Amino acid sequence: YSAELIIDSPTAGKLHSAEGDAELRNIGSDGDKFTFDVSVDYQGQKYDVTFAGTPNGDEMNGDLLMAGAPVATVKCKKATK
């Protein structure tokens, strides 16, 4: 699953993928952690997930969580324009 994370402001953003766009909810940070909630469509099913990650320069690594349990590891890299 490949997606683009687009942060428009500290409180607004979306996840863009071949499945469509999904609005980010509950965007926040706590210390060095960055989090948000999102509902994603994957293979015809809708899933509510939470992302929790740690930025490090132009990269961010974290986990997707469902009901508080990790379901996937995520590696993000800042896009170049």
PDB file of C-alpha atoms in Angstrom:
ATOM      1  CA  TYR A   1       0.000   0.000   0.000  1.00  0.00           C
ATOM      2  CA  SER A   2       1.516   3.283  -1.081  1.00  0.00           C
ATOM      3  CA  ALA A   3       0.151   6.677  -0.067  1.00  0.00           C
ATOM      4  CA  GLU A   4       1.149  10.317   0.087  1.00  0.00           C
ATOM      5  CA  LEU A   5       0.726  12.184   3.376  1.00  0.00           C
ATOM      6  CA  ILE A   6      -0.209  15.817   2.764  1.00  0.00           C
ATOM      7  CA  ILE A   7      -0.144  18.205   5.716  1.00  0.00           C
ATOM      8  CA  ASP A   8      -1.927  21.456   4.863  1.00  0.00           C
ATOM      9  CA  SER A   9      -1.683  23.040   8.308  1.00  0.00           C
ATOM     10  CA  PRO A  10      -1.110  21.953  11.923  1.00  0.00           C
ATOM     11  CA  THR A  11      -4.767  20.851  12.088  1.00  0.00           C
ATOM     12  CA  ALA A  12      -5.577  19.736   8.520  1.00  0.00           C
ATOM     13  CA  GLY A  13      -4.262  17.182   6.086  1.00  0.00           C
ATOM     14  CA  LYS A  14      -5.085  14.155   3.982  1.00  0.00           C
ATOM     15  CA  LEU A  15      -3.780  10.790   2.928  1.00  0.00           C
ATOM     16  CA  HIS A  16      -3.751  10.474  -0.870  1.00  0.00           C
ATOM     17  CA  SER A  17      -3.596   7.031  -2.509  1.00  0.00           C
ATOM     18  CA  ALA A  18      -4.875   5.121  -5.508  1.00  0.00           C
ATOM     19  CA  GLU A  19      -7.947   4.350  -3.386  1.00  0.00           C
ATOM     20  CA  GLY A  20      -8.724   8.095  -3.050  1.00  0.00           C
ATOM     21  CA  ASP A  21      -8.209  10.831  -0.479  1.00  0.00           C
ATOM     22  CA  ALA A  22      -8.912  10.463   3.237  1.00  0.00           C
ATOM     23  CA  GLU A  23      -9.054  13.430   5.615  1.00  0.00           C
ATOM     24  CA  LEU A  24      -6.801  13.293   8.670  1.00  0.00           C
ATOM     25  CA  ARG A  25      -8.455  13.702  12.069  1.00  0.00           C
ATOM     26  CA  ASN A  26      -7.065  14.426  15.520  1.00  0.00           C
ATOM     27  CA  ILE A  27      -3.687  15.615  14.204  1.00  0.00           C
ATOM     28  CA  GLY A  28      -1.359  16.167  17.109  1.00  0.00           C
ATOM     29  CA  SER A  29       2.063  15.898  18.626  1.00  0.00           C
ATOM     30  CA  ASP A  30       3.317  14.946  22.055  1.00  0.00           C
ATOM     31  CA  GLY A  31       7.016  15.470  22.599  1.00  0.00           C
ATOM     32  CA  ASP A  32       8.710  13.854  19.622  1.00  0.00           C
ATOM     33  CA  LYS A  33       5.632  11.824  18.540  1.00  0.00           C
ATOM     34  CA  PHE A  34       3.343  12.863  15.667  1.00  0.00           C
ATOM     35  CA  THR A  35      -0.119  11.277  15.498  1.00  0.00           C
ATOM     36  CA  PHE A  36      -3.316  11.359  13.477  1.00  0.00           C
ATOM     37  CA  ASP A  37      -6.418   9.247  12.865  1.00  0.00           C
ATOM     38  CA  VAL A  38      -7.686   8.364   9.404  1.00  0.00           C
ATOM     39  CA  SER A  39     -10.245   6.052   7.781  1.00  0.00           C
ATOM     40  CA  VAL A  40      -8.731   4.226   4.814  1.00  0.00           C
ATOM     41  CA  ASP A  41     -10.199   1.996   2.132  1.00  0.00           C
ATOM     42  CA  TYR A  42      -8.124  -1.092   1.423  1.00  0.00           C
ATOM     43  CA  GLN A  43      -9.286  -3.814  -0.948  1.00  0.00           C
ATOM     44  CA  GLY A  44     -12.897  -2.685  -0.626  1.00  0.00           C
ATOM     45  CA  GLN A  45     -12.935  -2.531   3.181  1.00  0.00           C
ATOM     46  CA  LYS A  46     -12.887   0.611   5.337  1.00  0.00           C
ATOM     47  CA  TYR A  47     -10.506   0.660   8.303  1.00  0.00           C
ATOM     48  CA  ASP A  48     -10.121   3.254  11.070  1.00  0.00           C
ATOM     49  CA  VAL A  49      -6.436   3.528  11.942  1.00  0.00           C
ATOM     50  CA  THR A  50      -4.149   5.722  14.005  1.00  0.00           C
ATOM     51  CA  PHE A  51      -0.673   6.676  12.862  1.00  0.00           C
ATOM     52  CA  ALA A  52       1.978   7.279  15.544  1.00  0.00           C
ATOM     53  CA  GLY A  53       5.438   8.216  14.334  1.00  0.00           C
ATOM     54  CA  THR A  54       8.635  10.039  15.142  1.00  0.00           C
ATOM     55  CA  PRO A  55      10.018  12.627  12.695  1.00  0.00           C
ATOM     56  CA  ASN A  56      13.766  12.595  12.093  1.00  0.00           C
ATOM     57  CA  GLY A  57      14.914  15.225   9.597  1.00  0.00           C
ATOM     58  CA  ASP A  58      13.228  14.520   6.245  1.00  0.00           C
ATOM     59  CA  GLU A  59      11.978  11.096   7.359  1.00  0.00           C
ATOM     60  CA  MET A  60       9.362   9.772   9.752  1.00  0.00           C
ATOM     61  CA  ASN A  61       8.992   6.188  10.949  1.00  0.00           C
ATOM     62  CA  GLY A  62       6.031   4.877  12.865  1.00  0.00           C
ATOM     63  CA  ASP A  63       3.201   2.409  13.168  1.00  0.00           C
ATOM     64  CA  LEU A  64      -0.394   2.123  12.012  1.00  0.00           C
ATOM     65  CA  LEU A  65      -2.569   1.038  14.904  1.00  0.00           C
ATOM     66  CA  MET A  66      -6.033  -0.537  14.959  1.00  0.00           C
ATOM     67  CA  ALA A  67      -7.740  -0.624  18.349  1.00  0.00           C
ATOM     68  CA  GLY A  68      -4.367   0.334  19.860  1.00  0.00           C
ATOM     69  CA  ALA A  69      -2.502  -2.642  18.388  1.00  0.00           C
ATOM     70  CA  PRO A  70       0.196  -2.210  15.693  1.00  0.00           C
ATOM     71  CA  VAL A  71      -0.844  -3.597  12.299  1.00  0.00           C
ATOM     72  CA  ALA A  72       1.853  -2.129  10.035  1.00  0.00           C
ATOM     73  CA  THR A  73       5.182  -0.337  10.182  1.00  0.00           C
ATOM     74  CA  VAL A  74       5.338   2.842   8.130  1.00  0.00           C
ATOM     75  CA  LYS A  75       8.371   4.604   6.688  1.00  0.00           C
ATOM     76  CA  CYS A  76       7.853   8.106   5.315  1.00  0.00           C
ATOM     77  CA  LYS A  77      10.223  10.368   3.422  1.00  0.00           C
ATOM     78  CA  LYS A  78       9.671  14.034   2.605  1.00  0.00           C
ATOM     79  CA  ALA A  79       8.860  14.474  -1.061  1.00  0.00           C
ATOM     80  CA  THR A  80      11.180  16.559  -3.183  1.00  0.00           C
ATOM     81  CA  LYS A  81       9.639  19.169  -5.440  1.00  0.00           C
TER      82      LYS A  81
END
